Short mmCIF file of C-alpha atoms in Angstrom, two decimals:
data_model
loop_
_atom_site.label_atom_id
_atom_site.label_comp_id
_atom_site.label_asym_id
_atom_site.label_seq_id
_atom_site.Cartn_x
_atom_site.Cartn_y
_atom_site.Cartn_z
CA UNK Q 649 -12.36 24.45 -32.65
CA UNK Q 650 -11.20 21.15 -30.65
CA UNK Q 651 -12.55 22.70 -27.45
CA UNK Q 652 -15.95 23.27 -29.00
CA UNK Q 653 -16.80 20.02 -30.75
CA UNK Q 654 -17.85 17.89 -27.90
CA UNK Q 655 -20.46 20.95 -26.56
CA UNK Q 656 -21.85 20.65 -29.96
CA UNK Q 657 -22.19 16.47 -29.52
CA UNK Q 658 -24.22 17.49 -26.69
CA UNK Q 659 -26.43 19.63 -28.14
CA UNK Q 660 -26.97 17.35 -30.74
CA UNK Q 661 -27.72 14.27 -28.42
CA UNK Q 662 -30.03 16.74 -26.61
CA UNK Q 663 -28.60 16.98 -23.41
CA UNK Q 664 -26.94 20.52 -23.11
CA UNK Q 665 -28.41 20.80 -19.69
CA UNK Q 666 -26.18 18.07 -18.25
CA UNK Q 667 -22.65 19.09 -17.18
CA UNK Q 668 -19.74 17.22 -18.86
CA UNK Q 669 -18.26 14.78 -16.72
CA UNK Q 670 -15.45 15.81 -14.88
CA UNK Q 671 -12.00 14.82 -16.34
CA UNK Q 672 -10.90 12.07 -13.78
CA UNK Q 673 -7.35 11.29 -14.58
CA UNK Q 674 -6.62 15.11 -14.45
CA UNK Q 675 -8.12 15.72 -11.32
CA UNK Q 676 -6.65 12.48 -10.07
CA UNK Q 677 -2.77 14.22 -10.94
CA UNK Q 678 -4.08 17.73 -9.50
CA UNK Q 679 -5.28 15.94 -5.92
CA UNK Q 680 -2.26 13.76 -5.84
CA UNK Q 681 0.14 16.63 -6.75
CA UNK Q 682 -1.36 18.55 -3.62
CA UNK Q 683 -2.16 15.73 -1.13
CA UNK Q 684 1.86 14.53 -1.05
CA UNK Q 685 5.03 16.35 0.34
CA UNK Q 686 8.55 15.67 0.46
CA UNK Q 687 9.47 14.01 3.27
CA UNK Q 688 13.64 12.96 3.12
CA UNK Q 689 14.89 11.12 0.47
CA UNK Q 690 10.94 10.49 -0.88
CA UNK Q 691 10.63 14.04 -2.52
CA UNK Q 692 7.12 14.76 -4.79
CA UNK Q 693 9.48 14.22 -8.19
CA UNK Q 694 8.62 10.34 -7.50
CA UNK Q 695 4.64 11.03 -8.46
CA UNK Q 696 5.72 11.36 -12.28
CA UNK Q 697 4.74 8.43 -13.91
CA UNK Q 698 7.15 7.91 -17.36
CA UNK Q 699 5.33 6.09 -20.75
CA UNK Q 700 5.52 3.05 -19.01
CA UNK Q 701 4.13 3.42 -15.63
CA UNK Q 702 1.57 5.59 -17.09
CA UNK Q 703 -0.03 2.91 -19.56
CA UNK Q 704 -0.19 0.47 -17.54
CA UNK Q 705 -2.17 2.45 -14.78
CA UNK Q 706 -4.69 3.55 -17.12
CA UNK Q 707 -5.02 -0.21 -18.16
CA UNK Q 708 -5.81 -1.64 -14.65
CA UNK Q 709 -8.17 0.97 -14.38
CA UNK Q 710 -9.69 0.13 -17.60
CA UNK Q 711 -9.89 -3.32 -16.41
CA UNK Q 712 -8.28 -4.41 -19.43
CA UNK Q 713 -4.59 -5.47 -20.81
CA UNK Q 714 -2.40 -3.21 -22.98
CA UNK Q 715 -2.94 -3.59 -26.36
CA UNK Q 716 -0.39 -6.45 -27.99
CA UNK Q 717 1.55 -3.33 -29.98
CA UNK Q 718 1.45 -0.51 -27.49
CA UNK Q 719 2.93 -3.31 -24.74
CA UNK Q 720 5.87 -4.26 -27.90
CA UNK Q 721 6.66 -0.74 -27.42
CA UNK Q 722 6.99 0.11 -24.16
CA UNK Q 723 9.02 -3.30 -23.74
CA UNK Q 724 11.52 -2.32 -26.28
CA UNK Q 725 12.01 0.70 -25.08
CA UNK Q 726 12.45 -0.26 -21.40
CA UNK Q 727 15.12 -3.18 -23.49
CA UNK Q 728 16.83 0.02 -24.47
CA UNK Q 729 17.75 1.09 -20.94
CA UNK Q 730 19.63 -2.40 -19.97
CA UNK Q 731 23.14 -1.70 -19.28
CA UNK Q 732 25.02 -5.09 -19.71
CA UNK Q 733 27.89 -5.75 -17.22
CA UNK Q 734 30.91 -3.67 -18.91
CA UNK Q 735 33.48 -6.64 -17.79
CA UNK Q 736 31.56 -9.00 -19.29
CA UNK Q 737 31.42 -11.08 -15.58
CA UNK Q 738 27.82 -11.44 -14.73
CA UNK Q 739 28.19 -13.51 -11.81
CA UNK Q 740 29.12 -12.13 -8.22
CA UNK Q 741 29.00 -14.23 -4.73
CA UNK Q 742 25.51 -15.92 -3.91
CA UNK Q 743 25.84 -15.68 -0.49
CA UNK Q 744 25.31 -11.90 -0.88
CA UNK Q 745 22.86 -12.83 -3.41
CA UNK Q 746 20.95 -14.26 -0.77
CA UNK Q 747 21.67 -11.64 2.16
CA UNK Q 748 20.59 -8.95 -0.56
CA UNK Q 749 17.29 -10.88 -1.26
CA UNK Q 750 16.93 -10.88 2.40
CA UNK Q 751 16.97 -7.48 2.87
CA UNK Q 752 14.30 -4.95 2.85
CA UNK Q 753 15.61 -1.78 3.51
CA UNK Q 754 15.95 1.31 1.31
CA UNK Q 755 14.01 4.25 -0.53
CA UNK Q 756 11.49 4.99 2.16
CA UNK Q 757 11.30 8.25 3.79
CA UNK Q 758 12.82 6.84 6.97
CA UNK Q 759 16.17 5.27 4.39
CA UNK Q 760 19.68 8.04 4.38
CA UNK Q 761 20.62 9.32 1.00
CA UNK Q 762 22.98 6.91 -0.38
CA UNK Q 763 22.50 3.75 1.60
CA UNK Q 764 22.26 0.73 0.39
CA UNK Q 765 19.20 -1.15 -0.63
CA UNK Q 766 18.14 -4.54 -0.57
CA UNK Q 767 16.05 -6.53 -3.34
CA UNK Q 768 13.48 -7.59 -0.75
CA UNK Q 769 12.96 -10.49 -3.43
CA UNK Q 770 11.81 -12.69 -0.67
CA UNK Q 771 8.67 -10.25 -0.13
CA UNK Q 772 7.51 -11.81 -3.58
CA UNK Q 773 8.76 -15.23 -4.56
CA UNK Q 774 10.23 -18.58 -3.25
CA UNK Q 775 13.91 -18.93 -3.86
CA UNK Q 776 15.63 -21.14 -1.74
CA UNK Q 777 14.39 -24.05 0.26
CA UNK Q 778 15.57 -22.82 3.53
CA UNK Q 779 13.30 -19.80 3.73
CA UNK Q 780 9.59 -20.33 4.74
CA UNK Q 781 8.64 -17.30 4.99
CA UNK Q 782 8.15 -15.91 1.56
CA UNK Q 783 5.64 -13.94 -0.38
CA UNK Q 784 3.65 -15.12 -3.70
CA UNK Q 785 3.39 -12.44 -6.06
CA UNK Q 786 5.74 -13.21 -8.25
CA UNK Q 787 6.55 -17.05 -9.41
CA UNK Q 788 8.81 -19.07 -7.03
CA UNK Q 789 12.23 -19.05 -8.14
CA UNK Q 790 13.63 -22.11 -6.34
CA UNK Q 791 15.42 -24.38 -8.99
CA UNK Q 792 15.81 -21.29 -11.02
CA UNK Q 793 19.50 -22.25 -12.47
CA UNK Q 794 18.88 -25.99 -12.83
CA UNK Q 795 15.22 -25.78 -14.43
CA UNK Q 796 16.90 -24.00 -16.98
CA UNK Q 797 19.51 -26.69 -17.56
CA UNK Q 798 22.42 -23.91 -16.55
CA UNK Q 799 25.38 -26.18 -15.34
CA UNK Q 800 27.95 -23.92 -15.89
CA UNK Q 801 27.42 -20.13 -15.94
CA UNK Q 802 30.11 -19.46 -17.66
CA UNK Q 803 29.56 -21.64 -20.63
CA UNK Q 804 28.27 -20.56 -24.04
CA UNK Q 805 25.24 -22.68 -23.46
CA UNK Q 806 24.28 -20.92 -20.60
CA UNK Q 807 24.57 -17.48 -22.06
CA UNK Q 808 21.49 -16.64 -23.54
CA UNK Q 809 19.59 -16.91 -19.43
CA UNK Q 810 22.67 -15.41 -18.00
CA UNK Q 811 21.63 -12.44 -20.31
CA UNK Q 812 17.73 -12.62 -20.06
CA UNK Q 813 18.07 -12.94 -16.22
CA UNK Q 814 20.60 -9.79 -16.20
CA UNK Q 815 18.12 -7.52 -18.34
CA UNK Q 816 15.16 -8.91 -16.00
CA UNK Q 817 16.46 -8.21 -13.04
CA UNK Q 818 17.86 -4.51 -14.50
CA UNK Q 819 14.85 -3.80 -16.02
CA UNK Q 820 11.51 -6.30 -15.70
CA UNK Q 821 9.45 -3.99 -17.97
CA UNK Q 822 11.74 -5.46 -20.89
CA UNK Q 823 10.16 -8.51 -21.23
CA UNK Q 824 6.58 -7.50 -19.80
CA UNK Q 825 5.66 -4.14 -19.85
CA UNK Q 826 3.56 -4.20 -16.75
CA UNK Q 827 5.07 -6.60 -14.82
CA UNK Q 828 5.01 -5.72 -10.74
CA UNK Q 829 8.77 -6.38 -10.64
CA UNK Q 830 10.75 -3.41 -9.48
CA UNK Q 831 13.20 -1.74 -12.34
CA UNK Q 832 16.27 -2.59 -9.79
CA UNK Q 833 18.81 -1.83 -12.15
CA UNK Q 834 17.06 1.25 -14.08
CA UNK Q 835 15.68 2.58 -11.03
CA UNK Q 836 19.02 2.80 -8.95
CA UNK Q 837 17.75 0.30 -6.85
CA UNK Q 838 20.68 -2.14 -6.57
CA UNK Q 839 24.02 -1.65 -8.38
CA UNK Q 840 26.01 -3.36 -10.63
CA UNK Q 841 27.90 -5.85 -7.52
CA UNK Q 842 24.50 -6.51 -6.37
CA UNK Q 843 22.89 -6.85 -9.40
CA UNK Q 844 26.26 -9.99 -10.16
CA UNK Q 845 25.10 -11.36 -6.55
CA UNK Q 846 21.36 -11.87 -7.09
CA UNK Q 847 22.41 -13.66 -10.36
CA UNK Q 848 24.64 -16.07 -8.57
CA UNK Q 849 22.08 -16.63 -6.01
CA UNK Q 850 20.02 -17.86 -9.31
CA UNK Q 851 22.22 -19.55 -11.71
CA UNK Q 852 25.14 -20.38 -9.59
CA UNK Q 853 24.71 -24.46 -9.34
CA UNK Q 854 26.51 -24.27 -5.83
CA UNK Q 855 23.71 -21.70 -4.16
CA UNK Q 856 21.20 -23.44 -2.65
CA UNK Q 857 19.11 -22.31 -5.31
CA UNK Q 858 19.70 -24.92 -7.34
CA UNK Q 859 19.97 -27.88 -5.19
CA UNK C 1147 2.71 -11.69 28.99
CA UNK C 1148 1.15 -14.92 28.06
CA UNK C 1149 0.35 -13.56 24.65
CA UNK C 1150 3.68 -12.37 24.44
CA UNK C 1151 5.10 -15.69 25.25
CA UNK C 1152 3.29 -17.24 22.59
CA UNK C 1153 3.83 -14.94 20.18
CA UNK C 1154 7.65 -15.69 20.65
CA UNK C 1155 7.02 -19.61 20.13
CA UNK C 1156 5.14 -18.80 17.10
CA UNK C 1157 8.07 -16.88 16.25
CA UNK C 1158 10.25 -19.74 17.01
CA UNK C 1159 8.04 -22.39 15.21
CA UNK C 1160 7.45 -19.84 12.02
CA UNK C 1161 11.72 -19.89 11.36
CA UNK C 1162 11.96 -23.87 11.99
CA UNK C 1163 12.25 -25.53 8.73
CA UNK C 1164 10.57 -28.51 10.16
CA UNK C 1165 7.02 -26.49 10.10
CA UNK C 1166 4.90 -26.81 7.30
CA UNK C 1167 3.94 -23.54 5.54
CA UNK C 1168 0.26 -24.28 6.24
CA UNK C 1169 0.60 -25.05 9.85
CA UNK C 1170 2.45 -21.70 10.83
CA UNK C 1171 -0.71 -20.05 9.03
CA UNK C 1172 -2.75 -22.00 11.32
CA UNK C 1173 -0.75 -21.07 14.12
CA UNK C 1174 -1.51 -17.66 13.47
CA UNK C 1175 -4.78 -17.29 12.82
CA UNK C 1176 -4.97 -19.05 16.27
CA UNK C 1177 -2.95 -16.88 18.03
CA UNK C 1178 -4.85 -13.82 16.38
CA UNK C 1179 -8.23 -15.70 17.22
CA UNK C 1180 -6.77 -15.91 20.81
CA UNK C 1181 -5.76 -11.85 20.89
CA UNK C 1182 -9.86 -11.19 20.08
CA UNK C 1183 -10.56 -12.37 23.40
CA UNK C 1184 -8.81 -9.03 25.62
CA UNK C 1185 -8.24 -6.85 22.65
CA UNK C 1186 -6.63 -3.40 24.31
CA UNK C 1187 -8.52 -1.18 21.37
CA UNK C 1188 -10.82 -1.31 24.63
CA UNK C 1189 -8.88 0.97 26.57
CA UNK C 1190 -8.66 3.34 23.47
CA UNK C 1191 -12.54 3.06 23.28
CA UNK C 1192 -12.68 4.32 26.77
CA UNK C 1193 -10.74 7.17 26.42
CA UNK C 1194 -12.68 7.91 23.53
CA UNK C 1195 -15.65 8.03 24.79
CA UNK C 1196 -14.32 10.36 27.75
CA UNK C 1197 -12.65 12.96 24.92
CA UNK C 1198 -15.72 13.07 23.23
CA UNK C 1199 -17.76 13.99 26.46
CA UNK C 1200 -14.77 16.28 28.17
CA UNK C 1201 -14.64 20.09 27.36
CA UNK C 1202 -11.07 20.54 26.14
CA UNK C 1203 -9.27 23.24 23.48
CA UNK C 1204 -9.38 26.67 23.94
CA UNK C 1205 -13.19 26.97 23.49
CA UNK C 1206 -13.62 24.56 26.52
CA UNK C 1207 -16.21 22.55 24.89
CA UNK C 1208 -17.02 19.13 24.12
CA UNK C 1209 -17.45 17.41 21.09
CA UNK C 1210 -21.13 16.48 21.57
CA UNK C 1211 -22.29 18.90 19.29
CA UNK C 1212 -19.94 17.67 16.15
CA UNK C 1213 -21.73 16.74 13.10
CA UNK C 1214 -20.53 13.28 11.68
CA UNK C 1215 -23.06 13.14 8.72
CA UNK C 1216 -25.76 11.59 10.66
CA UNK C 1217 -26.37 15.05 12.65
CA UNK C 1218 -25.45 16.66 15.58
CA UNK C 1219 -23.88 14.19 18.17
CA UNK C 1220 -25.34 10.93 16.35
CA UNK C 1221 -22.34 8.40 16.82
CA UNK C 1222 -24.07 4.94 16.12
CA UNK C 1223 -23.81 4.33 12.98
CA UNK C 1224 -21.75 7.35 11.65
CA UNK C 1225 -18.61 5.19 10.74
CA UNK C 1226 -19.95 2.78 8.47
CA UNK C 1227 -20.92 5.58 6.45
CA UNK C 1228 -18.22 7.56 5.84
CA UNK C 1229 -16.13 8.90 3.86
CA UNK C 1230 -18.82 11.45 2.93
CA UNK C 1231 -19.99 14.51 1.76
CA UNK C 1232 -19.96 17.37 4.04
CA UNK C 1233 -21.84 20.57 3.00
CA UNK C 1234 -20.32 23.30 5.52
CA UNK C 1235 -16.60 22.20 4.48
CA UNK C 1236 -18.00 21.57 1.31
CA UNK C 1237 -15.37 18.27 1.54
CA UNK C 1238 -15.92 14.87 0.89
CA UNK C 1239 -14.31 13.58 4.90
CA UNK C 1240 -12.99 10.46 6.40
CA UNK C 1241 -13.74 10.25 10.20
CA UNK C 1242 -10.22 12.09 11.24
CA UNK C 1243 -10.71 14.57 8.91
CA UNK C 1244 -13.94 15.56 9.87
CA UNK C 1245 -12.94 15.59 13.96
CA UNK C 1246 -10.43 17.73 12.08
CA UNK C 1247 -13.14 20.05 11.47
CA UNK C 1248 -14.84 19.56 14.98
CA UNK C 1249 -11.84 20.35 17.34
CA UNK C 1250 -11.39 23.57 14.96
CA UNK C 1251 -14.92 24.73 14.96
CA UNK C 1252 -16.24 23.55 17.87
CA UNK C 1253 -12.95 23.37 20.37
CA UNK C 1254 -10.84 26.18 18.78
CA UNK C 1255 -7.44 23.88 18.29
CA UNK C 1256 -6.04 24.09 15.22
CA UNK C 1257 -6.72 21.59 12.74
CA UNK C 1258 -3.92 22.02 10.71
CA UNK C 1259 -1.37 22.31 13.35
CA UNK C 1260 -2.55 18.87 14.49
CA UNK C 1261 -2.62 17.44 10.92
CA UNK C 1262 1.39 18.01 11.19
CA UNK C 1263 1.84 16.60 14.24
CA UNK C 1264 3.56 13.12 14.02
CA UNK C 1265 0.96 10.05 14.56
CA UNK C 1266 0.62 8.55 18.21
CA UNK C 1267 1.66 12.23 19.72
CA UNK C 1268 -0.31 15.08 21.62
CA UNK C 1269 -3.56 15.66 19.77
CA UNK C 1270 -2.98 12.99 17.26
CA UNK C 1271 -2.71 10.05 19.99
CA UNK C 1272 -6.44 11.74 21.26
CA UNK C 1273 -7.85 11.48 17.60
CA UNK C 1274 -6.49 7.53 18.09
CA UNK C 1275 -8.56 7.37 20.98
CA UNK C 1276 -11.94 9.36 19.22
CA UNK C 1277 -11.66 7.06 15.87
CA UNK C 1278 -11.39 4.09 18.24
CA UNK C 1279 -14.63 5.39 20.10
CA UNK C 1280 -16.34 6.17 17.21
CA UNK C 1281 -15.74 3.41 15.14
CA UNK C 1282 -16.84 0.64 18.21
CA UNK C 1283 -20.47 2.73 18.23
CA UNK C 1284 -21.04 1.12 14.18
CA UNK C 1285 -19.46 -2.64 15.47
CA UNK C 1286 -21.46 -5.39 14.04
CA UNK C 1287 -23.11 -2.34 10.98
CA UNK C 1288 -22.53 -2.87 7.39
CA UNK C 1289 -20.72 -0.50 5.60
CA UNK C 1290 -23.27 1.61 3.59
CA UNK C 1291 -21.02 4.60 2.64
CA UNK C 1292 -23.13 7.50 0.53
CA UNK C 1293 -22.48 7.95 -3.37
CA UNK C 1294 -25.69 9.70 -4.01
CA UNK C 1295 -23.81 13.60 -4.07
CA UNK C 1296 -21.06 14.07 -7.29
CA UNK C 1297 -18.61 15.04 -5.37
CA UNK C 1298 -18.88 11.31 -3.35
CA UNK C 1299 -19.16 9.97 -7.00
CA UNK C 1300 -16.40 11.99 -8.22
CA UNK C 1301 -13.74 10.96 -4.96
CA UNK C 1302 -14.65 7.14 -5.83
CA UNK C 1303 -13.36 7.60 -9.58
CA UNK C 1304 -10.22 9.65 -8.30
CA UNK C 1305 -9.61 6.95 -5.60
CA UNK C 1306 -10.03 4.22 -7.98
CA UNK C 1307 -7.17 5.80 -10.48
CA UNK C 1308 -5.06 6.48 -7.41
CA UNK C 1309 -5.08 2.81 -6.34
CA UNK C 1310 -3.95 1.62 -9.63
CA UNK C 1311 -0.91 4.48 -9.88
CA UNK C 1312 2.16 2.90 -10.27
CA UNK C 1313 4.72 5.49 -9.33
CA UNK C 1314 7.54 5.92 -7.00
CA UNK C 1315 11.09 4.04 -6.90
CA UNK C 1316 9.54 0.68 -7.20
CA UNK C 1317 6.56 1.22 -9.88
CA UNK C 1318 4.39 0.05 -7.17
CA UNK C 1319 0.76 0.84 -6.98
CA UNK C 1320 -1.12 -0.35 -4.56
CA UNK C 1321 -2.75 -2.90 -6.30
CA UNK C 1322 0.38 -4.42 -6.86
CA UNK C 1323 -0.25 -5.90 -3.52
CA UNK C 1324 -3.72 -5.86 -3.45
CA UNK C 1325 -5.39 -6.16 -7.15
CA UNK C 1326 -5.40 -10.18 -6.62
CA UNK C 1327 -6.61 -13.09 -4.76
CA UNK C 1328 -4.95 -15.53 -2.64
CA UNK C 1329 -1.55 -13.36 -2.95
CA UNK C 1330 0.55 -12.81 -0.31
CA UNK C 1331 3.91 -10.83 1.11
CA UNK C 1332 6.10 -13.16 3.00
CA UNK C 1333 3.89 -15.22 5.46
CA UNK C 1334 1.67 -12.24 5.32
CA UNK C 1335 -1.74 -12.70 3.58
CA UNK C 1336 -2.81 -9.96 1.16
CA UNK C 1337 -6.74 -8.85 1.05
CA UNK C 1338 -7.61 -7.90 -3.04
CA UNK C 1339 -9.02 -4.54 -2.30
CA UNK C 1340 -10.44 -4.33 -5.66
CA UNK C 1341 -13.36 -6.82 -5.02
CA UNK C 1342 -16.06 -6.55 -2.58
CA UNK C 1343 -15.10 -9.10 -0.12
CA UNK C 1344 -11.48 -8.22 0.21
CA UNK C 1345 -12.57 -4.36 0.60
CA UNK C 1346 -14.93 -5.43 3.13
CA UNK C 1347 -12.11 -7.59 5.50
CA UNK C 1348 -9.25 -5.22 4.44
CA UNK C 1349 -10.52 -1.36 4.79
CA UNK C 1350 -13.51 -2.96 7.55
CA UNK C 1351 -10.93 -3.91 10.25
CA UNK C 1352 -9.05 -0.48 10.69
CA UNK C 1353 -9.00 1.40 12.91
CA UNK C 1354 -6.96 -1.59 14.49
CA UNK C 1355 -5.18 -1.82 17.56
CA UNK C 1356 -1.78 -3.12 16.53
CA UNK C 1357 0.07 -5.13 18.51
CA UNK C 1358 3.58 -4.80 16.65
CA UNK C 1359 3.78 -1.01 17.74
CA UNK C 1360 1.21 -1.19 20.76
CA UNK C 1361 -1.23 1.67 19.07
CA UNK C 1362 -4.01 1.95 17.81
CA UNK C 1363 -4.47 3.18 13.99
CA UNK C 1364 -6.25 4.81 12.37
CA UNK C 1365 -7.06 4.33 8.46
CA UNK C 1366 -4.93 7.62 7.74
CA UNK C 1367 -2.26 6.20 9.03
CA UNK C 1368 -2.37 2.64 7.98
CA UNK C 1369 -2.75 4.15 4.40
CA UNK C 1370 0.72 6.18 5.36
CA UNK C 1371 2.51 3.59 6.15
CA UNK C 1372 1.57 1.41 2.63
CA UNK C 1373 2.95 4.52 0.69
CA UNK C 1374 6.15 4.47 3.25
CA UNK C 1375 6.24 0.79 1.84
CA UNK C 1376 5.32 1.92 -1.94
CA UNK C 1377 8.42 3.69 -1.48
CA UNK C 1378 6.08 7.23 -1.93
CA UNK C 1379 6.36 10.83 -0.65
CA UNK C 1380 4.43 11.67 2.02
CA UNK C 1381 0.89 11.78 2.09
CA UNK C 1382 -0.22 14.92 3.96
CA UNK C 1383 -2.69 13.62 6.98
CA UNK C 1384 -6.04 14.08 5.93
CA UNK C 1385 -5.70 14.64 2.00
CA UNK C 1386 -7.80 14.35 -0.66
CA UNK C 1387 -5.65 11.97 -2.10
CA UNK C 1388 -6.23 9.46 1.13
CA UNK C 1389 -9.87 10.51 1.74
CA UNK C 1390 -10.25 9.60 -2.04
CA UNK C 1391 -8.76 6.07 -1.57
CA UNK C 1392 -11.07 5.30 1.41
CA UNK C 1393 -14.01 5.98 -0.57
CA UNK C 1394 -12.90 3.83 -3.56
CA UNK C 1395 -12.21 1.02 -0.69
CA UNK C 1396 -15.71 1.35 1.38
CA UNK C 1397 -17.68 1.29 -1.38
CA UNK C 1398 -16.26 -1.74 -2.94
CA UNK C 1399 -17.16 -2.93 0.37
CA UNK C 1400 -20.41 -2.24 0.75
CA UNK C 1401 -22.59 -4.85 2.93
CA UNK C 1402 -19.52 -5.70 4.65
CA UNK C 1403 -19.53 -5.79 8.06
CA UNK C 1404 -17.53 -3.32 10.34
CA UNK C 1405 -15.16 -5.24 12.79
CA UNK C 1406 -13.27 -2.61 14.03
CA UNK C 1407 -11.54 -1.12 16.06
CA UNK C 1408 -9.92 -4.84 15.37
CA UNK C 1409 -6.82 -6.08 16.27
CA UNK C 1410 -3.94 -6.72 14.38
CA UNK C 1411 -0.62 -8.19 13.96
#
């Protein structure tokens, strides 16, 4: 019955003639399921989009933002997937921070199973001083620690951005559910030691972050 | 080796703290203005032309006969309107796809043996040669690329939803790099492919010779290495899926002007 509602819209509007317009998103998934193969560690299985991914395509092809409760949703459920340091030490060493936001490598087709990857954080934002040569898609991240009054990491005060920074960098889409910030945590991207020394190369008051 | 030299002081001045951000762009955009002046697409162009003219494949004909949408052996012009619709592969076809078809039909080689082989080797590094050819016989046109057929209509709408799929590792689509203006990765600027102008500089100046790898590149494989970069699978040379995107890109650039085969970084 579904299937033959719209044919009778059609008839009604007085255009039974014209052929329906094709469904675009499905042949979008049928020509991108056939124009990709694996090649090494990129296999096809990357082309499924989950909820979130999948939203937020349709809406910059709409043109237009998520809707305020849809993008709630998606958020909390990508808040769901944070795993929270199980030591309770969120810190690690920022000079690894910074060689880790150096580094570009990893999850191409040309990266080994297994390797390492780096953050590449330096593609997108400002962080330290030093570095010229940085991208500008996301905000600059220089001062990151000491904008955000953290003098001591460790402190209670400092807590709640040692946390928010933690479940940004594990999972962006927690606090905006299409932001173009990689999943690093959720996705496998970095682990747990790198994950401690990106957030030392933020909030630690002795990287040069925060001078 | 005097572009070489000053592409290592640029190099040199780009890491020194002491440079403003703004001057290093400068510097670039000099030494790129510089590069226009002996830009080796040239010798690509040549050997173009010759492959083109030269009976090869096991047919031992030329290409003179091949059919780029404008008819039989009409180059001029041909490259600022395609991707198009072709009625005997009933295919909407980018420029190497549609030599593809010519060096099958016309040449007896095998199109999809040569659609596997690795860019910059045997046939492939010929087709670099043929899209370099081709494309210098529309330098100075605008783009004008056809929509007036469904399936053209129908490969702009897929193209569009393709550039905005977030997938992969990284969620990236490709308009996460370029969906907006003024945006750029490290000291590299970005063109927003989603509006006319930055369609126009961005998917007008490839084919490119590049002067990183010494090649020259086609827009199949510029468009392979972004998904490399997305952190994609591999997109199979000649694909709907990439044919698709360089529709969506031409025709948000329409009435730009063709530049290429340019020359880049």
């Amino acid at each position: 019955m579904k299937f033959l509602l719209p044919a009778a819209a059609f008839l009604l509007a007085g255009c039974a003639s014209a052929p329906a317009a094709p469904d675009y998103d499905q042949l979008t998934v049928a020509i991108m399921k056939a124009s990709f193969r694996d090649q090494g560690i990129a296999r096809t299985d990357r082309l499924a989009q989950d909820d979130t991914n999948r939203a937020c395509s349709a809406a910059d092809v709409a043109g237009k933002p998520l809707d305020e409760a849809t993008a709630r949703a998606l958020e909390a459920a990508n808040l769901k997937t944070v795993k929270m340091p199980l030591d309770g030490k969120f810190l690690g060493d920022w000079k690894e921070g910074e060689k880790i936001a150096q580094d570009g490598r990893g999850m191409t087709w040309n990266d080994k199973a297994g390797a390492l990857s780096g953050g590449n954080c330096y593609n997108c934002h400002q962080i330290s001083k030093q570095e010229l040569s940085f991208g500008t898609i996301g905000p600059s991240l220089y001062h990151y620690g000491k904008t955000r009054g953290v003098t001591d990491p460790d402190s209670p005060a400092a807590r709640a951005v040692v946390e928010y920074t933690w479940r940004k960098i594990w999972n962006a889409k927690s606090y905006n559910a299409c932001s173009d910030m990689p999943r690093f945590g959720h996705a496998g991207i970095l682990n747990e030691q790198q994950i401690r020394d990106v957030m030392a190369l933020l909030l630690d008051p002795k990287s040069p972050v925060n001078q | 080796m005097t572009k070489i030299l000053a592409m290592a002081a640029l190099v040199g001045l780009a890491a020194s703290a002491a440079w403003a951000q703004k001057t290093t762009e400068e510097g670039i955009a000099e030494y790129r203005a510089m590069l226009q002046d002996g830009n080796p697409a040239e010798l690509f162009e040549a050997k173009g032309e010759d492959l083109w003219k030269k009976p090869r494949g096991p047919k031992n004909a030329s290409l003179e006969k091949c059919d780029l949408g404008k008819g039989a052996g009409v180059v001029k012009g041909a490259f600022v309107e395609l991707p198009r619709y072709f009625p005997d592969t009933k295919r909407v076809q980018d420029l190497e796809s549609r030599l593809l078809t010519c060096m099958e039909t016309l040449q007896g080689f095998n199109a999809a043996e040569i659609a596997n082989t690795p860019f910059g080797k045997g046939e492939q590094a010929n087709l670099e040669g043929l899209v370099a050819w081709i494309s210098s016989e529309s330098r100075g046109m605008k783009f004008n690329l056809p929509q007036s057929r469904t399936e053209e209509k129908t490969m702009y709408e897929v193209g569009k939803r393709l550039f905005f799929a977030r997938a992969g590792t990284h969620d990236f689509a490709c308009a996460s790099c370029h969906g907006t203006d003024n945006k750029r990765i490290r000291l590299q600027d970005l063109p927003n492919l989603t509006k006319p102008s930055g369609a126009a500089s961005g998917f007008g100046s490839w084919p490119a010779y590049r002067v990183s790898s010494g090649e020259l590149w086609g827009m199949q494989r510029r468009l392979n290495d972004c998904y490399r970069q997305q952190r994609f699978p591999y997109p199979r040379f000649g694909s709907d899926a990439t044919i698709a995107l360089a529709v969506y890109m031409g025709v948000t650039g329409k009435g730009g002007e063709s530049v290429a085969p340019a020359i880049k970084r």
